[in-house]
Coordinates of C-alpha atoms and ligand atoms in Angstrom, one line a residue:
M9 CA 95.5 -52.9 -8.2
I10 CA 92.8 -51.1 -10.1
T11 CA 91.0 -48.0 -9.1
T12 CA 87.5 -48.5 -10.6
V13 CA 86.6 -46.1 -13.3
T14 CA 83.0 -45.6 -12.4
P15 CA 82.3 -43.4 -9.4
G16 CA 79.7 -44.7 -7.0
I17 CA 80.1 -48.3 -7.9
D18 CA 77.2 -50.4 -6.6
H19 CA 77.4 -52.9 -3.7
K20 CA 77.2 -56.1 -5.9
M21 CA 80.0 -54.9 -8.2
A22 CA 82.2 -54.0 -5.2
E23 CA 81.5 -57.5 -3.8
I24 CA 82.6 -59.1 -7.1
I25 CA 85.8 -57.1 -7.3
E26 CA 86.6 -58.2 -3.8
K27 CA 85.9 -61.8 -4.6
V28 CA 88.1 -61.7 -7.7
R29 CA 91.0 -60.1 -5.7
R30 CA 90.7 -62.7 -3.0
G31 CA 90.9 -65.4 -5.7
E32 CA 87.4 -66.6 -5.0
R33 CA 85.3 -68.1 -7.7
L34 CA 82.5 -66.2 -9.4
T35 CA 79.1 -67.8 -9.3
L36 CA 76.3 -68.0 -12.0
E37 CA 74.6 -65.1 -10.3
D38 CA 77.8 -63.0 -10.4
G39 CA 78.3 -63.8 -14.1
V40 CA 74.8 -62.8 -15.0
Y41 CA 75.1 -59.6 -13.0
L42 CA 78.3 -58.7 -14.9
Y43 CA 76.5 -59.2 -18.2
E44 CA 73.5 -57.1 -17.1
S45 CA 75.8 -54.3 -15.8
D46 CA 76.7 -51.5 -18.2
D47 CA 79.9 -50.7 -16.3
L48 CA 82.1 -52.1 -19.1
L49 CA 85.2 -50.3 -18.0
T50 CA 85.2 -51.7 -14.5
I51 CA 84.6 -55.2 -15.8
G52 CA 87.4 -54.8 -18.3
Q53 CA 89.8 -53.4 -15.7
L54 CA 89.1 -56.3 -13.4
A55 CA 89.7 -58.8 -16.2
N56 CA 92.9 -57.0 -17.2
E57 CA 94.1 -57.2 -13.6
V58 CA 93.5 -61.0 -13.6
N59 CA 95.1 -61.5 -17.0
L60 CA 98.2 -59.4 -16.0
R61 CA 98.5 -61.7 -12.9
K62 CA 98.3 -64.8 -15.0
N63 CA 100.3 -63.8 -18.2
G64 CA 102.0 -60.5 -17.5
K65 CA 102.2 -58.4 -20.6
K66 CA 102.7 -61.3 -22.9
V67 CA 100.3 -61.9 -25.8
Y68 CA 100.5 -65.1 -27.8
F69 CA 100.2 -65.9 -31.5
I70 CA 101.1 -68.7 -33.9
E71 CA 102.1 -69.0 -37.5
N72 CA 99.4 -71.4 -38.7
M73 CA 97.3 -72.3 -41.7
S74 CA 93.6 -73.2 -41.9
L75 CA 92.7 -76.2 -44.0
Y76 CA 89.2 -77.6 -44.9
F77 CA 89.1 -81.1 -46.4
T78 CA 85.5 -81.0 -47.3
N79 CA 82.5 -78.6 -47.0
V80 CA 79.9 -81.4 -47.6
C81 CA 77.9 -81.9 -44.4
E82 CA 75.1 -84.1 -43.3
S83 CA 73.9 -81.5 -40.8
H84 CA 72.0 -78.3 -41.3
C85 CA 72.9 -76.1 -38.4
A86 CA 70.8 -72.9 -38.7
F87 CA 73.8 -70.5 -38.4
C88 CA 76.1 -72.2 -40.8
S89 CA 76.8 -70.8 -44.3
F90 CA 79.8 -73.1 -44.9
R91 CA 78.1 -76.4 -45.5
K92 CA 77.0 -77.8 -48.9
D93 CA 75.1 -80.9 -50.0
Q94 CA 77.1 -83.5 -52.0
G95 CA 77.0 -82.4 -55.7
E96 CA 75.8 -78.9 -54.9
D97 CA 77.5 -76.1 -56.7
G98 CA 80.7 -75.2 -54.8
S99 CA 80.8 -78.4 -52.8
Y100 CA 84.2 -80.2 -52.6
T101 CA 86.0 -83.0 -50.9
L102 CA 89.8 -83.0 -51.3
S103 CA 91.9 -86.1 -51.3
G104 CA 95.0 -86.2 -49.1
E105 CA 97.1 -85.7 -52.2
E106 CA 95.1 -82.6 -53.4
M107 CA 95.4 -81.1 -49.9
V108 CA 99.1 -81.7 -49.9
S109 CA 99.5 -80.0 -53.2
Y110 CA 97.3 -77.0 -52.0
V111 CA 99.5 -76.7 -48.9
K112 CA 102.7 -76.8 -51.0
Q113 CA 101.3 -73.9 -53.1
H114 CA 100.2 -71.7 -50.2
I115 CA 102.4 -72.5 -47.2
T116 CA 104.7 -69.7 -45.9
P117 CA 108.0 -70.3 -44.1
G118 CA 107.5 -70.6 -40.4
V119 CA 104.1 -72.2 -40.4
R120 CA 104.1 -74.6 -37.4
E121 CA 100.4 -75.6 -37.2
F122 CA 97.6 -76.8 -39.5
H123 CA 94.2 -75.9 -38.1
I124 CA 91.8 -78.4 -39.7
V125 CA 88.0 -78.5 -39.6
G126 CA 85.3 -79.3 -42.1
G127 CA 81.9 -80.7 -42.8
H128 CA 80.5 -84.0 -41.6
N129 CA 80.7 -85.7 -45.0
Q130 CA 79.0 -89.1 -44.7
H131 CA 79.8 -90.0 -48.4
V132 CA 83.4 -90.9 -47.5
P133 CA 84.5 -93.5 -44.9
F134 CA 86.2 -92.7 -41.6
Q135 CA 89.4 -94.0 -43.2
Y136 CA 89.3 -90.9 -45.5
Y137 CA 89.7 -88.6 -42.4
V138 CA 92.5 -90.7 -41.1
D139 CA 94.4 -90.9 -44.4
S140 CA 94.0 -87.2 -45.0
L141 CA 95.9 -86.5 -41.7
K142 CA 98.4 -89.2 -42.5
A143 CA 99.2 -87.5 -45.9
L144 CA 99.8 -84.2 -44.2
N145 CA 101.8 -85.7 -41.4
E146 CA 104.1 -87.5 -43.9
N147 CA 104.7 -84.5 -46.1
F148 CA 105.0 -81.9 -43.4
P149 CA 106.2 -83.7 -40.3
E150 CA 107.4 -80.5 -38.6
V151 CA 103.9 -79.0 -38.6
T152 CA 101.6 -79.8 -35.7
L153 CA 98.2 -81.3 -36.6
K154 CA 95.4 -79.6 -34.7
A155 CA 92.4 -81.1 -36.3
Y156 CA 88.7 -81.7 -36.0
T157 CA 86.1 -80.4 -33.6
A158 CA 84.5 -82.6 -30.8
A159 CA 81.4 -82.6 -33.1
E160 CA 83.4 -84.1 -35.9
I161 CA 84.8 -86.7 -33.6
E162 CA 81.3 -87.6 -32.5
F163 CA 80.3 -87.9 -36.2
F164 CA 83.3 -90.2 -36.8
T165 CA 82.1 -92.6 -34.1
R166 CA 78.7 -92.9 -35.9
L167 CA 80.5 -93.2 -39.3
S168 CA 82.9 -95.9 -38.1
G169 CA 81.0 -97.7 -35.3
L170 CA 84.1 -97.1 -33.1
S171 CA 84.0 -95.6 -29.6
T172 CA 85.3 -92.0 -29.0
K173 CA 88.5 -93.4 -27.5
E174 CA 89.1 -95.7 -30.5
V175 CA 88.5 -92.9 -33.0
L176 CA 90.9 -90.6 -31.1
L177 CA 93.5 -93.4 -30.9
E178 CA 93.3 -94.0 -34.7
L179 CA 93.7 -90.3 -35.4
Q180 CA 96.6 -90.0 -33.0
K181 CA 98.3 -92.8 -34.9
A182 CA 97.8 -90.7 -38.0
G183 CA 99.5 -87.7 -36.4
L184 CA 96.7 -85.8 -34.5
K185 CA 98.1 -83.7 -31.7
S186 CA 95.3 -81.5 -30.5
L187 CA 91.5 -81.0 -31.1
T188 CA 90.1 -77.6 -32.2
G189 CA 87.5 -76.0 -30.0
G190 CA 84.6 -75.7 -32.4
G191 CA 81.2 -77.4 -32.2
A192 CA 80.5 -76.1 -28.7
E193 CA 78.2 -73.3 -29.9
I194 CA 76.2 -72.7 -26.7
L195 CA 76.3 -75.7 -24.4
S196 CA 72.5 -76.0 -23.8
D197 CA 70.4 -78.7 -25.3
Q198 CA 67.4 -76.3 -25.5
Y199 CA 69.5 -73.9 -27.5
R200 CA 70.8 -76.7 -29.7
Q201 CA 67.2 -77.8 -30.5
K202 CA 66.0 -74.3 -31.3
M203 CA 69.1 -73.5 -33.5
K204 CA 68.9 -76.9 -35.2
V205 CA 72.4 -77.7 -34.1
E206 CA 72.4 -81.1 -35.8
K207 CA 75.6 -82.5 -34.2
A208 CA 77.1 -83.6 -30.9
N209 CA 74.9 -82.7 -27.9
V210 CA 76.2 -81.0 -24.8
D211 CA 77.3 -84.3 -23.0
Q212 CA 78.9 -85.6 -26.2
Y213 CA 80.9 -82.4 -26.7
L214 CA 82.2 -82.5 -23.2
D215 CA 82.8 -86.2 -23.3
V216 CA 85.0 -86.0 -26.4
H217 CA 87.2 -83.4 -24.8
R218 CA 87.3 -85.4 -21.5
T219 CA 88.4 -88.5 -23.4
A220 CA 91.0 -86.6 -25.4
H221 CA 92.3 -85.1 -22.1
Q222 CA 92.5 -88.6 -20.6
L223 CA 94.6 -89.7 -23.6
G224 CA 97.0 -86.9 -22.7
M225 CA 95.9 -84.5 -25.4
K226 CA 95.6 -80.8 -24.7
T227 CA 92.6 -79.2 -26.5
H228 CA 90.9 -75.9 -27.3
T229 CA 87.3 -74.8 -26.5
T230 CA 84.9 -72.1 -27.8
M231 CA 81.5 -70.4 -27.3
L232 CA 79.6 -69.1 -30.3
Y233 CA 77.6 -66.2 -28.8
G234 CA 75.2 -63.5 -30.2
S235 CA 72.0 -65.2 -31.4
I236 CA 69.0 -66.4 -29.3
E237 CA 70.8 -67.4 -26.1
S238 CA 70.4 -65.5 -22.9
H239 CA 73.2 -64.1 -20.7
E240 CA 72.5 -66.9 -18.3
D241 CA 73.0 -69.5 -21.1
R242 CA 76.4 -68.0 -21.7
I243 CA 77.4 -68.2 -18.1
R244 CA 76.1 -71.7 -17.8
H245 CA 78.2 -72.6 -20.8
M246 CA 81.3 -71.2 -19.1
L247 CA 80.6 -73.0 -15.9
Q248 CA 80.4 -76.4 -17.7
I249 CA 83.7 -75.7 -19.3
R250 CA 85.2 -74.6 -15.9
E251 CA 83.9 -77.8 -14.3
L252 CA 85.4 -80.1 -16.9
Q253 CA 88.7 -78.1 -16.6
D254 CA 88.7 -78.7 -12.8
E255 CA 88.4 -82.4 -13.6
T256 CA 91.0 -82.8 -16.4
G257 CA 93.0 -79.6 -16.8
G258 CA 93.2 -80.3 -20.5
F259 CA 91.9 -77.0 -22.0
M260 CA 94.7 -74.6 -23.1
V261 CA 92.4 -71.7 -24.2
F262 CA 88.8 -70.5 -24.3
I263 CA 87.8 -68.8 -27.5
P264 CA 84.6 -66.6 -27.5
L265 CA 83.4 -66.6 -31.1
S266 CA 81.2 -63.7 -32.0
M267 CA 78.3 -64.8 -34.3
Q268 CA 78.5 -63.6 -37.9
P269 CA 75.2 -62.3 -39.4
R270 CA 74.8 -63.7 -42.9
N271 CA 72.5 -66.6 -42.4
K272 CA 69.0 -65.4 -42.0
N273 CA 67.7 -68.9 -41.0
A274 CA 69.4 -68.3 -37.6
G275 CA 67.4 -65.1 -37.1
I276 CA 70.6 -63.0 -36.8
M277 CA 70.0 -59.6 -38.1
R278 CA 73.1 -57.8 -37.1
R279 CA 76.6 -58.2 -35.7
N280 CA 77.3 -58.2 -32.0
S281 CA 78.2 -54.7 -30.7
A282 CA 81.8 -54.0 -29.8
Y283 CA 80.5 -53.5 -26.3
E284 CA 79.1 -57.0 -26.1
D285 CA 82.3 -58.5 -27.7
L286 CA 84.6 -56.8 -25.1
K287 CA 82.3 -57.7 -22.2
T288 CA 82.2 -61.3 -23.3
I289 CA 86.0 -61.5 -23.4
A290 CA 86.3 -59.8 -20.0
I291 CA 83.6 -62.0 -18.4
S292 CA 85.2 -65.1 -19.9
R293 CA 88.5 -64.2 -18.2
L294 CA 86.7 -63.6 -14.9
M295 CA 84.6 -66.7 -14.9
L296 CA 87.2 -69.1 -16.2
D297 CA 89.8 -68.8 -13.5
N298 CA 91.3 -72.2 -14.3
I299 CA 92.0 -71.6 -18.0
Q300 CA 95.3 -69.9 -18.8
H301 CA 94.4 -68.1 -22.0
I302 CA 91.4 -66.2 -23.4
K303 CA 91.6 -65.6 -27.1
A304 CA 90.5 -62.5 -29.0
Y305 CA 89.7 -63.8 -32.5
F306 CA 90.3 -61.0 -35.0
I307 CA 88.4 -63.0 -37.8
N308 CA 85.1 -62.5 -35.9
I309 CA 85.6 -59.2 -34.0
G310 CA 88.0 -57.3 -36.3
V311 CA 91.6 -56.3 -36.0
Q312 CA 91.1 -53.0 -34.1
L313 CA 88.8 -54.5 -31.5
T314 CA 91.2 -57.4 -31.0
Q315 CA 93.8 -54.8 -30.1
V316 CA 91.5 -53.2 -27.5
A317 CA 90.5 -56.7 -26.2
L318 CA 94.1 -57.1 -25.0
T319 CA 93.3 -54.7 -22.1
F320 CA 90.0 -56.5 -21.4
G321 CA 91.5 -59.9 -20.4
A322 CA 92.6 -61.5 -23.7
S323 CA 96.1 -63.0 -23.9
D324 CA 96.0 -64.6 -27.4
V325 CA 95.3 -63.3 -30.9
H326 CA 95.2 -66.7 -32.7
G327 CA 97.6 -66.6 -35.7
T328 CA 98.3 -65.9 -39.3
I329 CA 95.6 -68.4 -40.4
V330 CA 96.1 -68.0 -44.2
R331 CA 92.6 -68.0 -45.7
E332 CA 89.8 -68.5 -43.1
Q333 CA 86.6 -69.8 -44.7
I334 CA 83.9 -70.5 -42.2
S335 CA 83.3 -67.1 -40.7
H336 CA 83.8 -65.5 -44.1
A337 CA 81.1 -67.7 -45.5
A338 CA 78.9 -66.3 -42.7
G339 CA 79.6 -62.7 -43.6
A340 CA 82.8 -61.8 -41.7
L341 CA 84.1 -58.5 -43.1
T342 CA 87.6 -58.9 -41.6
P343 CA 90.8 -60.0 -43.4
D344 CA 91.0 -63.8 -43.9
G345 CA 94.5 -63.9 -42.3
L346 CA 97.3 -61.6 -41.0
T347 CA 101.0 -61.8 -41.4
R348 CA 103.4 -62.3 -38.5
K349 CA 104.5 -58.7 -38.9
E350 CA 100.9 -57.5 -38.7
L351 CA 100.3 -59.6 -35.6
I352 CA 103.4 -58.1 -33.9
W353 CA 102.2 -54.6 -34.8
L354 CA 98.8 -55.3 -33.4
V355 CA 100.1 -56.6 -30.1
K356 CA 102.8 -53.9 -29.7
G357 CA 100.3 -51.2 -30.5
A358 CA 98.4 -52.3 -27.4
G359 CA 101.5 -51.9 -25.3
R360 CA 101.9 -55.6 -24.9
I361 CA 104.7 -58.1 -25.7
P362 CA 104.1 -60.3 -28.7
V363 CA 105.2 -63.9 -28.2
E364 CA 105.2 -66.4 -31.0
R365 CA 104.2 -69.8 -29.7
D366 CA 103.6 -73.3 -30.8
T367 CA 100.3 -75.1 -30.5
F368 CA 100.9 -75.9 -26.9
Y369 CA 101.9 -72.4 -25.8
N370 CA 105.6 -73.1 -25.6
E371 CA 107.4 -69.9 -26.5
V372 CA 109.2 -69.8 -29.8
E373 CA 110.2 -66.1 -29.9
V374 CA 109.5 -63.1 -27.8
Y375 CA 109.4 -59.8 -29.7
E376 CA 110.4 -57.3 -27.0
Ligands
SF4_427 S1 78.2 -76.0 -38.4 FE1 79.5 -77.8 -38.9 S2 78.1 -79.5 -38.5 FE2 76.8 -77.7 -38.6 S3 76.1 -77.6 -40.8 FE3 78.0 -76.3 -40.6 S4 79.7 -77.7 -41.2 FE4 77.9 -79.0 -40.7

């Protein structure tokens, strides 16, 4: 049980602490209050208490590799620095064979997951996206395919004329095992309009995950914070995720993604403060009482802050990654991957127990 750090804690904060300890759900009003409070240490301690209850001292990571089949995209989301037009300098679309040969050159022993996302390239048919997965699955059958965002799945329905369920079934046949969490941004149609998020709307994002869960797939989910959205928008985002999780139980992890600052079109002048990053991780832990893991993503918040985040409610530090591209295109100053040894160092340095996992959070090795 925590003793709160701040003396003279106010009535509302005391009420929230009691609610959390009684296992009661926090409301929209509670969440906004926490964001407006400057009592970061109390919020962090409370999130830490909840996380210790759920996961003990274990912190999870995976040996994985990020792959990007194409950066050609029909959309022009304001915050994106990854996309290119077809034929533009630096644009590419790799065939399945080219991707297999790239992987053979860069894969390290122990990689057990490919994390695959990319642009919405309308110049190739849906079959291209199916065949690319097939090629990887045939050549690396021991590696789990965690591929495509809900926004890409929605794009594939338009490209193919198939329903969401039909698209997912086709991809499952090709080897798909889980969806990535991207494409959520902020789940508010008003935000999406202002930020020119030219892809799946709120209902479509949630519906793709709902359908995947109904097909027995476990998936990931995110929130891209730190631009024009209000604190209330962030909490409403979390509440929509919580509600779907109540319905399906299919999300394994929630990943707060700190916005990177390069793209001036999105009106982002600077990085989020460390204070805001830690608070967001802690509040995610407190609001999302039905999601087992909250991830601290070192690519977007930095290695040192990720270490601190482990005492603010985070229970996962993602993985080795091997050459992240999307956040780095948007100005991330962090390393584009870490080794297993570095991840173990990071977790142990925070006094926690590193646990190597597979995509589905089954334990592979515990590094006591
Ligand atoms: S965020 Fe995704 S959908 Fe939007 S422009 Fe970038 S690659 Fe395309």
